[in-house]
Short mmCIF file of N, CA and C in Angstrom, two decimals:
data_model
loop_
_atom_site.label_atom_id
_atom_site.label_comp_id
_atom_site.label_asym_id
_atom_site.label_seq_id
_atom_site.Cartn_x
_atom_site.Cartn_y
_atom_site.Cartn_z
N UNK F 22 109.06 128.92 96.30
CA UNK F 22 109.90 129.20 97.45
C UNK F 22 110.39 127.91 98.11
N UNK F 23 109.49 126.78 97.86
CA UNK F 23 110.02 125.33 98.69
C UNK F 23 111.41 125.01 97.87
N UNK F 24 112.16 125.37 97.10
CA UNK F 24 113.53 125.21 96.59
C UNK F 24 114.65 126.11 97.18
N UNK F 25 114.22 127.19 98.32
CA UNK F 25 115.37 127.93 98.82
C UNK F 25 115.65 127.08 100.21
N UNK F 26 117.07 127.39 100.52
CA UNK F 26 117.33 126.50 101.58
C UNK F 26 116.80 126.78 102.61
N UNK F 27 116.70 125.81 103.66
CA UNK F 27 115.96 125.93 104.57
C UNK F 27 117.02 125.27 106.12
N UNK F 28 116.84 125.50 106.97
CA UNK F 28 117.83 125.53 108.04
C UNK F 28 116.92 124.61 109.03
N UNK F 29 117.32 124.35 110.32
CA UNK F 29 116.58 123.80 111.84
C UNK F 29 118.00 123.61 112.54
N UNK F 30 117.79 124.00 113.35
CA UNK F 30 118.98 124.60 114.36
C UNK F 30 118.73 123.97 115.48
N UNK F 31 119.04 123.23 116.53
CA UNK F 31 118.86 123.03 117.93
C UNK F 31 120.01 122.57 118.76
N UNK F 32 119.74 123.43 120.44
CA UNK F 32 120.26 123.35 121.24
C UNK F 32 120.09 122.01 122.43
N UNK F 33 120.81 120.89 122.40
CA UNK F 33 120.27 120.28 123.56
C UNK F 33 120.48 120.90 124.88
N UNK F 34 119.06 120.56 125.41
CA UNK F 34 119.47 121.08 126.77
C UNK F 34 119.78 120.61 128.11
N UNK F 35 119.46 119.47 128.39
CA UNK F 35 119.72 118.29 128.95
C UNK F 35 121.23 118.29 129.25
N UNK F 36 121.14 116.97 128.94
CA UNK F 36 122.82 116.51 128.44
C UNK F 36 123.79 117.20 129.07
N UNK F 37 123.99 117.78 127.71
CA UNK F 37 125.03 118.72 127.12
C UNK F 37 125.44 119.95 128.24
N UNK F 38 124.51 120.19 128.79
CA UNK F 38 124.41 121.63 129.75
C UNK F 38 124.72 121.20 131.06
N UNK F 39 123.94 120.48 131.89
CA UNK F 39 124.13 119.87 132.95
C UNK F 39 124.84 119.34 132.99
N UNK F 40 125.34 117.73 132.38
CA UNK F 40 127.15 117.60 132.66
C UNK F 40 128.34 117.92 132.52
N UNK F 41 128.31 118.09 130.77
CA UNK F 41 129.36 118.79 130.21
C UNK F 41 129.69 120.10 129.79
N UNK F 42 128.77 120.56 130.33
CA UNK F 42 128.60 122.11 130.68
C UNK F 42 129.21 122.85 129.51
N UNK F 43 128.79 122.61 128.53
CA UNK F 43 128.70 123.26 126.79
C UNK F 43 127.39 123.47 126.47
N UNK F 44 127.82 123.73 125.70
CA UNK F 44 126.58 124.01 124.42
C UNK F 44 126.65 122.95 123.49
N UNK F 45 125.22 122.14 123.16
CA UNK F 45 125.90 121.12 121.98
C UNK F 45 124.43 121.43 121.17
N UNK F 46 124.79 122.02 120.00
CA UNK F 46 124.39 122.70 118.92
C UNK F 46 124.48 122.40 118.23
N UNK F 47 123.41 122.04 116.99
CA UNK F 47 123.15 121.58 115.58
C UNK F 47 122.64 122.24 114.85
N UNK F 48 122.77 122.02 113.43
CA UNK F 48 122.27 123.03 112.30
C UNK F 48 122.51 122.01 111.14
N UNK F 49 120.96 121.64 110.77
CA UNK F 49 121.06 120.81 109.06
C UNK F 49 120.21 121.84 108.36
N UNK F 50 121.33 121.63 107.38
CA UNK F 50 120.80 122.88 105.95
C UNK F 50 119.80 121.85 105.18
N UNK F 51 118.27 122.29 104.63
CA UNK F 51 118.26 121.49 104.09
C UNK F 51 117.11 122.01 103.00
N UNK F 52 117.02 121.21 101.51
CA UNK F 52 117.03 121.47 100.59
C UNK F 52 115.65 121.88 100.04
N UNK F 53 114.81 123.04 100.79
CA UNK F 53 113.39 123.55 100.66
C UNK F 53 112.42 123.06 102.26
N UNK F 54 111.23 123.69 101.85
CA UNK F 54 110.46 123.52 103.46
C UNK F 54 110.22 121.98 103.79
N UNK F 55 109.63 121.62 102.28
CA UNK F 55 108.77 120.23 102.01
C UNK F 55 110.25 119.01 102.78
N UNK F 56 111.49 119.14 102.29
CA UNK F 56 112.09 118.36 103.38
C UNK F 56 112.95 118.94 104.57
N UNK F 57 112.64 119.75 105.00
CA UNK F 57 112.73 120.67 106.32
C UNK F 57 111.68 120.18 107.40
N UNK F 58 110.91 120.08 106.41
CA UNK F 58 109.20 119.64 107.83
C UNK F 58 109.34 118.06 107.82
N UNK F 59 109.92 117.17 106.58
CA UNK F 59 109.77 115.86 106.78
C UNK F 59 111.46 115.60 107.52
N UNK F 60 112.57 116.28 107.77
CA UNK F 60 113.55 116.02 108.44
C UNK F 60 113.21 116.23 110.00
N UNK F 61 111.84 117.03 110.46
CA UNK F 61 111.37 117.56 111.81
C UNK F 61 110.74 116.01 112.21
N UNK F 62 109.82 115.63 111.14
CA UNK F 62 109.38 114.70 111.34
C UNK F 62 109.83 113.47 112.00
N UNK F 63 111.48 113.15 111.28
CA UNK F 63 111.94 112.16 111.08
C UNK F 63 113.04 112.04 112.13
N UNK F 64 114.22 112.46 111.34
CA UNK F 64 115.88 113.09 112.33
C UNK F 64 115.46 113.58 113.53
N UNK F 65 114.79 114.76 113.66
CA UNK F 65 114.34 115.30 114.96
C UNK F 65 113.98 114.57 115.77
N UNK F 66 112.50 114.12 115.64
CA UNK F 66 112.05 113.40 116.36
C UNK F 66 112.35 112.54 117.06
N UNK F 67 112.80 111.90 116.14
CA UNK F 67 113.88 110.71 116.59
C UNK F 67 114.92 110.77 117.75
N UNK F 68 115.80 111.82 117.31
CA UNK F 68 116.71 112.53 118.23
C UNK F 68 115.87 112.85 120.07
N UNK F 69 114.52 113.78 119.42
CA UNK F 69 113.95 113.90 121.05
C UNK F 69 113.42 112.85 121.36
N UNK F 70 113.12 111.73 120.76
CA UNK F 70 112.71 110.62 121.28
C UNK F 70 113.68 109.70 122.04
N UNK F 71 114.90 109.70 121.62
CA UNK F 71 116.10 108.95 122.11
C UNK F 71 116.29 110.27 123.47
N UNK F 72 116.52 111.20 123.47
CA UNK F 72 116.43 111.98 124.89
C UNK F 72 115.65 111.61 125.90
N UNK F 73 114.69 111.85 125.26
CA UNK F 73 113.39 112.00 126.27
C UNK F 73 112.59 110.49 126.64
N UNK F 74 113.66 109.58 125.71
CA UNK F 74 113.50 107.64 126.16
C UNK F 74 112.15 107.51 125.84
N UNK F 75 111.72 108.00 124.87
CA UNK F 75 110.30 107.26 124.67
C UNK F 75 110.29 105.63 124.09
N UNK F 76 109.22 105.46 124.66
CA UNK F 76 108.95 104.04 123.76
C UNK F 76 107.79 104.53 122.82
N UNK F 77 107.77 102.99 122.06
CA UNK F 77 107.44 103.21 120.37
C UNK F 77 106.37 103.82 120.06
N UNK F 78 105.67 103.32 121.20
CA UNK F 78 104.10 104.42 121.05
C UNK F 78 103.92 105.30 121.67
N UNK F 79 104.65 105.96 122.51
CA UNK F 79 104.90 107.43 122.87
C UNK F 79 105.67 108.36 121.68
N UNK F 80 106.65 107.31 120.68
CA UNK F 80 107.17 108.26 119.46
C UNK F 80 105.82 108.24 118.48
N UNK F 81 105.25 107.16 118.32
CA UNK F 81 103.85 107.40 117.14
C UNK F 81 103.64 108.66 117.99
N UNK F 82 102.83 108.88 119.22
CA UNK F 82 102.12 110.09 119.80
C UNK F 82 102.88 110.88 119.30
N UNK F 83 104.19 111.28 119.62
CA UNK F 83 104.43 112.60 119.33
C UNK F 83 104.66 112.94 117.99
N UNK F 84 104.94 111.85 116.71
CA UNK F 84 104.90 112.07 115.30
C UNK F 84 103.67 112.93 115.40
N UNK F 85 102.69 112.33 115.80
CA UNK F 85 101.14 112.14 115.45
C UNK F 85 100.69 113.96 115.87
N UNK F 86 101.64 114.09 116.95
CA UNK F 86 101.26 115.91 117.18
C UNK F 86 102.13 117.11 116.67
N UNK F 87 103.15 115.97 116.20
CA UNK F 87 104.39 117.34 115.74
C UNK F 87 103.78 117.22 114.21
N UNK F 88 103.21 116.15 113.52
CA UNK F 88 102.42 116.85 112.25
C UNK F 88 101.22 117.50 112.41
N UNK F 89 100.50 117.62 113.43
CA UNK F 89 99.29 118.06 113.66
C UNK F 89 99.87 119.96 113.82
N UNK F 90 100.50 120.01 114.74
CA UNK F 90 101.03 121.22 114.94
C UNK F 90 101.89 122.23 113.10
N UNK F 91 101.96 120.77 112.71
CA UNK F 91 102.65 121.33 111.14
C UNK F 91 101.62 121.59 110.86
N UNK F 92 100.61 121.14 110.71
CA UNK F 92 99.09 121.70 110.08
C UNK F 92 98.99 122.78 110.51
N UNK F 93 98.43 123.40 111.60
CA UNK F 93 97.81 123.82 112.15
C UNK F 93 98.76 125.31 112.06
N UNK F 94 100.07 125.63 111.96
CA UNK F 94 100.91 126.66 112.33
C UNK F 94 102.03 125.99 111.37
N UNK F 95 101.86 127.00 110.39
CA UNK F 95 102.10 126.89 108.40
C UNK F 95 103.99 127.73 109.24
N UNK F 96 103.51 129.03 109.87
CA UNK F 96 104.34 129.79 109.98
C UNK F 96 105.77 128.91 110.98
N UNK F 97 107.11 129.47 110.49
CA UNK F 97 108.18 128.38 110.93
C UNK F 97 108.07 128.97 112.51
N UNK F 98 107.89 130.24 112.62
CA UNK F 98 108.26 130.31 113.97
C UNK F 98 107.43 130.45 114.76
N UNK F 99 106.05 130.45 114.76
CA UNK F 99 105.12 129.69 115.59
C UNK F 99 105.16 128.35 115.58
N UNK F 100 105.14 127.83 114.93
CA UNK F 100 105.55 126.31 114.75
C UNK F 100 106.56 125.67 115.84
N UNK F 101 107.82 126.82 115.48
CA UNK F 101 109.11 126.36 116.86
C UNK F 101 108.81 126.68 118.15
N UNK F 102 108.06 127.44 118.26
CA UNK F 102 107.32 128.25 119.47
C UNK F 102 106.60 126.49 120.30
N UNK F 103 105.97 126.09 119.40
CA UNK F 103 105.25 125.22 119.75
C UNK F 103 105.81 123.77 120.31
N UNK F 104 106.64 123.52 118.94
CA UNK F 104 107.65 122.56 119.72
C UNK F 104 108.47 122.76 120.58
N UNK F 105 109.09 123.88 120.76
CA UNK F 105 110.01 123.77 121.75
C UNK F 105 108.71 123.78 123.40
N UNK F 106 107.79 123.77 123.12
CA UNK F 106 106.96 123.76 124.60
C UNK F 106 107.06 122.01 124.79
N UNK F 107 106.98 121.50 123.42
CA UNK F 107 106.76 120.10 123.86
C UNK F 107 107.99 119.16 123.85
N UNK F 108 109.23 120.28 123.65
CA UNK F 108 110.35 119.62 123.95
C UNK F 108 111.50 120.16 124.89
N UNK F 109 110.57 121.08 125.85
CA UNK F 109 111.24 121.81 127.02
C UNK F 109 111.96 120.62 127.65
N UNK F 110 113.16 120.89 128.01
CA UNK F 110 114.23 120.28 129.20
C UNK F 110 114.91 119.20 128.19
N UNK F 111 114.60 118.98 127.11
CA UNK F 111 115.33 117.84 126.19
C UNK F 111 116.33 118.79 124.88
N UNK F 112 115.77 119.98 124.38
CA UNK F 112 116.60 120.47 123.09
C UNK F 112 115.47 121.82 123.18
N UNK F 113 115.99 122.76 122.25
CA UNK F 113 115.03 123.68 121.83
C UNK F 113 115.34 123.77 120.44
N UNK F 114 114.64 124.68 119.66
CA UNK F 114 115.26 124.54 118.13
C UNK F 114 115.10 126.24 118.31
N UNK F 115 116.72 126.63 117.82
CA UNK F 115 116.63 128.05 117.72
C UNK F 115 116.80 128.71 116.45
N UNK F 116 116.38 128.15 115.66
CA UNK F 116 115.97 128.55 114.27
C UNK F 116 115.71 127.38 113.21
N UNK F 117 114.42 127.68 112.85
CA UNK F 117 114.00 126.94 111.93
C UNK F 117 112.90 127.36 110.84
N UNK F 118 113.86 127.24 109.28
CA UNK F 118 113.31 128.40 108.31
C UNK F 118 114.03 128.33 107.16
N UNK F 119 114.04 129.48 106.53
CA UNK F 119 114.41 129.85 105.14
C UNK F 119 116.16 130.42 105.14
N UNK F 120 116.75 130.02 104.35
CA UNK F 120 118.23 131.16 104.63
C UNK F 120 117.73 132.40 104.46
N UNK F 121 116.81 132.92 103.05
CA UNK F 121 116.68 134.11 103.25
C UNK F 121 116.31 134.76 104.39
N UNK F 122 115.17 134.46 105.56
CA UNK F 122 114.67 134.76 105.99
C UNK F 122 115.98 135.11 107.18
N UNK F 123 116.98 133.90 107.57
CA UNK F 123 117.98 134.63 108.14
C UNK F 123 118.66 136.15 107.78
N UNK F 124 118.89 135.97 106.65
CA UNK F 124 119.61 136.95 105.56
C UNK F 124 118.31 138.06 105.79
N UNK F 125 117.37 138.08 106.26
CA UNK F 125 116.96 139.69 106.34
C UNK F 125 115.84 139.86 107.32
N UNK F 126 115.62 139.14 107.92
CA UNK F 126 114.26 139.07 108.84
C UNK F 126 114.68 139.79 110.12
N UNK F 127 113.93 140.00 111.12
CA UNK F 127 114.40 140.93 112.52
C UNK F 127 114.21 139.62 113.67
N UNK F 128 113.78 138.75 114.00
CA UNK F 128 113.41 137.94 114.32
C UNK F 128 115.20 138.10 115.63
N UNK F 129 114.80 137.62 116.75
CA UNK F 129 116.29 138.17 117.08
C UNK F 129 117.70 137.00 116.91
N UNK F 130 117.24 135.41 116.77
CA UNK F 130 118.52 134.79 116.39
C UNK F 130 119.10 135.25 114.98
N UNK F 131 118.00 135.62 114.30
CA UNK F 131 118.59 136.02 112.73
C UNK F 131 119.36 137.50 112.96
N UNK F 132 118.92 138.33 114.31
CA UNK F 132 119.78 139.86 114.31
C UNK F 132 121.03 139.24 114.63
N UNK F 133 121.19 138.02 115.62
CA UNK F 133 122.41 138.20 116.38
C UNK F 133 122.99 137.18 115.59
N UNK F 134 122.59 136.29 114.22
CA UNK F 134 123.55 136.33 113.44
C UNK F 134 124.02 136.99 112.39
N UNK F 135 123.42 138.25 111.71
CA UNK F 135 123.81 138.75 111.41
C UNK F 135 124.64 139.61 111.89
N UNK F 136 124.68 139.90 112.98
CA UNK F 136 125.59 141.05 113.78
C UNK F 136 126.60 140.53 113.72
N UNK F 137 127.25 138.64 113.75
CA UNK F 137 128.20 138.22 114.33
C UNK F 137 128.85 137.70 112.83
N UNK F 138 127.77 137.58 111.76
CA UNK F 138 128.29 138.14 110.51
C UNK F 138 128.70 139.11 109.86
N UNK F 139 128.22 140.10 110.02
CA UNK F 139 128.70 141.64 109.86
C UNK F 139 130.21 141.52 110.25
N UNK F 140 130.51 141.05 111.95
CA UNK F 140 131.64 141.63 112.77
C UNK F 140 132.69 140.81 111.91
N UNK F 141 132.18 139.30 111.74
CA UNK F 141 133.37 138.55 110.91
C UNK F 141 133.59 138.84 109.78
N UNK F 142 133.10 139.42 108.93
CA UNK F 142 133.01 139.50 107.36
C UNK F 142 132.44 140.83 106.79
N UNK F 143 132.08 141.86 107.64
CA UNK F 143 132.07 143.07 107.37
C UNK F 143 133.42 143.59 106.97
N UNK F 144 132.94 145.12 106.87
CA UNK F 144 134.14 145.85 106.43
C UNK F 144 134.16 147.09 107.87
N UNK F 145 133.51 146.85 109.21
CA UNK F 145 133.62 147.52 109.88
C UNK F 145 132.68 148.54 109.74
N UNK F 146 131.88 148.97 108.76
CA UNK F 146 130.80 150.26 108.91
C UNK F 146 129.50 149.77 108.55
N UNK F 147 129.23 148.41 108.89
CA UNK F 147 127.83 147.94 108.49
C UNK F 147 127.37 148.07 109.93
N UNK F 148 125.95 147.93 109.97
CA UNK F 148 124.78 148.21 111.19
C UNK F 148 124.59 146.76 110.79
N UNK F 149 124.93 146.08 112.29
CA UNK F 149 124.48 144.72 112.53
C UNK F 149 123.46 144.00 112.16
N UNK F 150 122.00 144.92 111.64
CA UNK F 150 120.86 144.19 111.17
C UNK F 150 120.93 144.70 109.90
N UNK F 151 121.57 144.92 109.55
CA UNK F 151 121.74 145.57 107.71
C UNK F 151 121.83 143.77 107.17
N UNK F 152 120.54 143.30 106.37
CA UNK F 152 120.35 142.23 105.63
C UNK F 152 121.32 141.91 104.87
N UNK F 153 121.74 140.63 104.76
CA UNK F 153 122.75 140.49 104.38
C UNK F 153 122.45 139.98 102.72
N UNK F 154 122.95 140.06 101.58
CA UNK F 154 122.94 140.88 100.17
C UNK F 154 122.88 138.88 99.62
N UNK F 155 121.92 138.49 99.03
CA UNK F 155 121.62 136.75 98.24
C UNK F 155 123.14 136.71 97.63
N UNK F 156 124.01 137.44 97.05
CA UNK F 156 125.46 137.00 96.71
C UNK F 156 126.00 136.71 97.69
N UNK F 157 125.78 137.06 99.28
CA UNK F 157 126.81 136.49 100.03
C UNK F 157 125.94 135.57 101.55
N UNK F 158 124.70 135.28 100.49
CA UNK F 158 124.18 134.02 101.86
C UNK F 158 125.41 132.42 101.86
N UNK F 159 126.27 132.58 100.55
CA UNK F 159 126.92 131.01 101.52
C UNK F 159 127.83 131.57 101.79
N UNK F 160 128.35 133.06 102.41
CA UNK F 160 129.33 133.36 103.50
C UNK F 160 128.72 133.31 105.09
N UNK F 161 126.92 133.79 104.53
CA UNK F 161 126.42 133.71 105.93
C UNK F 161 126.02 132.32 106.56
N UNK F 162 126.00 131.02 105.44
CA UNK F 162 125.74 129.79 105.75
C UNK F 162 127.14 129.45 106.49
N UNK F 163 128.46 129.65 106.18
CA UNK F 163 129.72 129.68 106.66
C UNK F 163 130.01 129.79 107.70
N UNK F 164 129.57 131.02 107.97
CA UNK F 164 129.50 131.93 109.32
C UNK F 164 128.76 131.15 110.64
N UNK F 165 127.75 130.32 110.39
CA UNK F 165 126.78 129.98 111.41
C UNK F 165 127.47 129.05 112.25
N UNK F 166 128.65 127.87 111.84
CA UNK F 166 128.92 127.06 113.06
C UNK F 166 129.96 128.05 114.15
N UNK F 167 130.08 129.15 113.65
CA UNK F 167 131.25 129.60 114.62
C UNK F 167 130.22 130.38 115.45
N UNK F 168 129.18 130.79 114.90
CA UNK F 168 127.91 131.48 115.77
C UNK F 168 127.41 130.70 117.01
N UNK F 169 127.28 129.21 116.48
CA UNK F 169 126.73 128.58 117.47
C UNK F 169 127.35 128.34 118.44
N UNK F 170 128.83 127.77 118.26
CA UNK F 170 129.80 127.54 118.86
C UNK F 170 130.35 128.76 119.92
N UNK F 171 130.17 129.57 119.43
CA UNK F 171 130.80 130.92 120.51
C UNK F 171 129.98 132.21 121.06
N UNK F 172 128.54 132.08 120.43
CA UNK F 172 128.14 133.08 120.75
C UNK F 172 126.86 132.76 121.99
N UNK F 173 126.02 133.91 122.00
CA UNK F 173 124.73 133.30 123.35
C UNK F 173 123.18 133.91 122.21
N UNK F 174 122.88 133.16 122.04
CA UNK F 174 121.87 133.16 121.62
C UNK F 174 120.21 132.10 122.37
#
């Protein structure tokens, strides 16, 4: 399964919200879990570290707990559960996982993109959580920047 794509999604919240009063939203696709958890590690971190102005040994600390927390909570979305506590007021990550798991899970960012996939690329008589079919996950990979961009999740 570490060869199906894998997603991490985040919202800054800072910034982006308070001055420029958007949404500034990211999404790297990326190529199985094994570099999904080392891009959390790395890109991420990094990213909340430049937010949240840490210096160098406040970023070791938080490497040092955002792999501890990878240990400890295997599952992606306890896992995000967790970080986003330790990265309240800087970003949240609103999905981070498997495409399939978008493509059919109930989880509710995966309902309300499928719903907003359905509406774009349906045929009009699909039920919004009707899983969306492995022939057409890179319409639903397609679909996601206009999700982020326009919808409320």
């Amino acid at each position: 399964m570490d060869d199906q794509l894998w997603a991490l999604c985040f919202l800054d919240e800072g910034i982006a919200l308070s001055i420029i009063s958007r949404k500034e939203t990211r999404c790297q696709w990326l190529a199985g879990e094994n570099q999904a958890k080392e891009f959390v590690l790395t890109d991420y971190l990094h990213h909340v570290a430049e937010l949240g102005e840490l210096d160098p040994d406040q970023h070791i600390a938080a490497r040092e707990r955002f792999e501890l927390l990878m240990e400890q909570f295997p599952d992606p979305q306890v896992l995000t559960e967790y970080l986003n506590d330790l990265t309240t007021g800087l970003t949240r990550i609103v999905w981070f996982g498997p495409l399939q798991a978008l493509a059919e899970d109930y989880s509710d960012f995966a309902l309300a993109l499928r719903a907003h996939y359905w509406d774009e690329y349906g045929e009009g008589d699909e039920d919004p959580v009707t899983p969306v079919p492995e022939a057409d996950w890179p319409y639903l990979v397609e679909s996601m920047d206009d999700f982020l961009l326009n919808e409320d999740y």
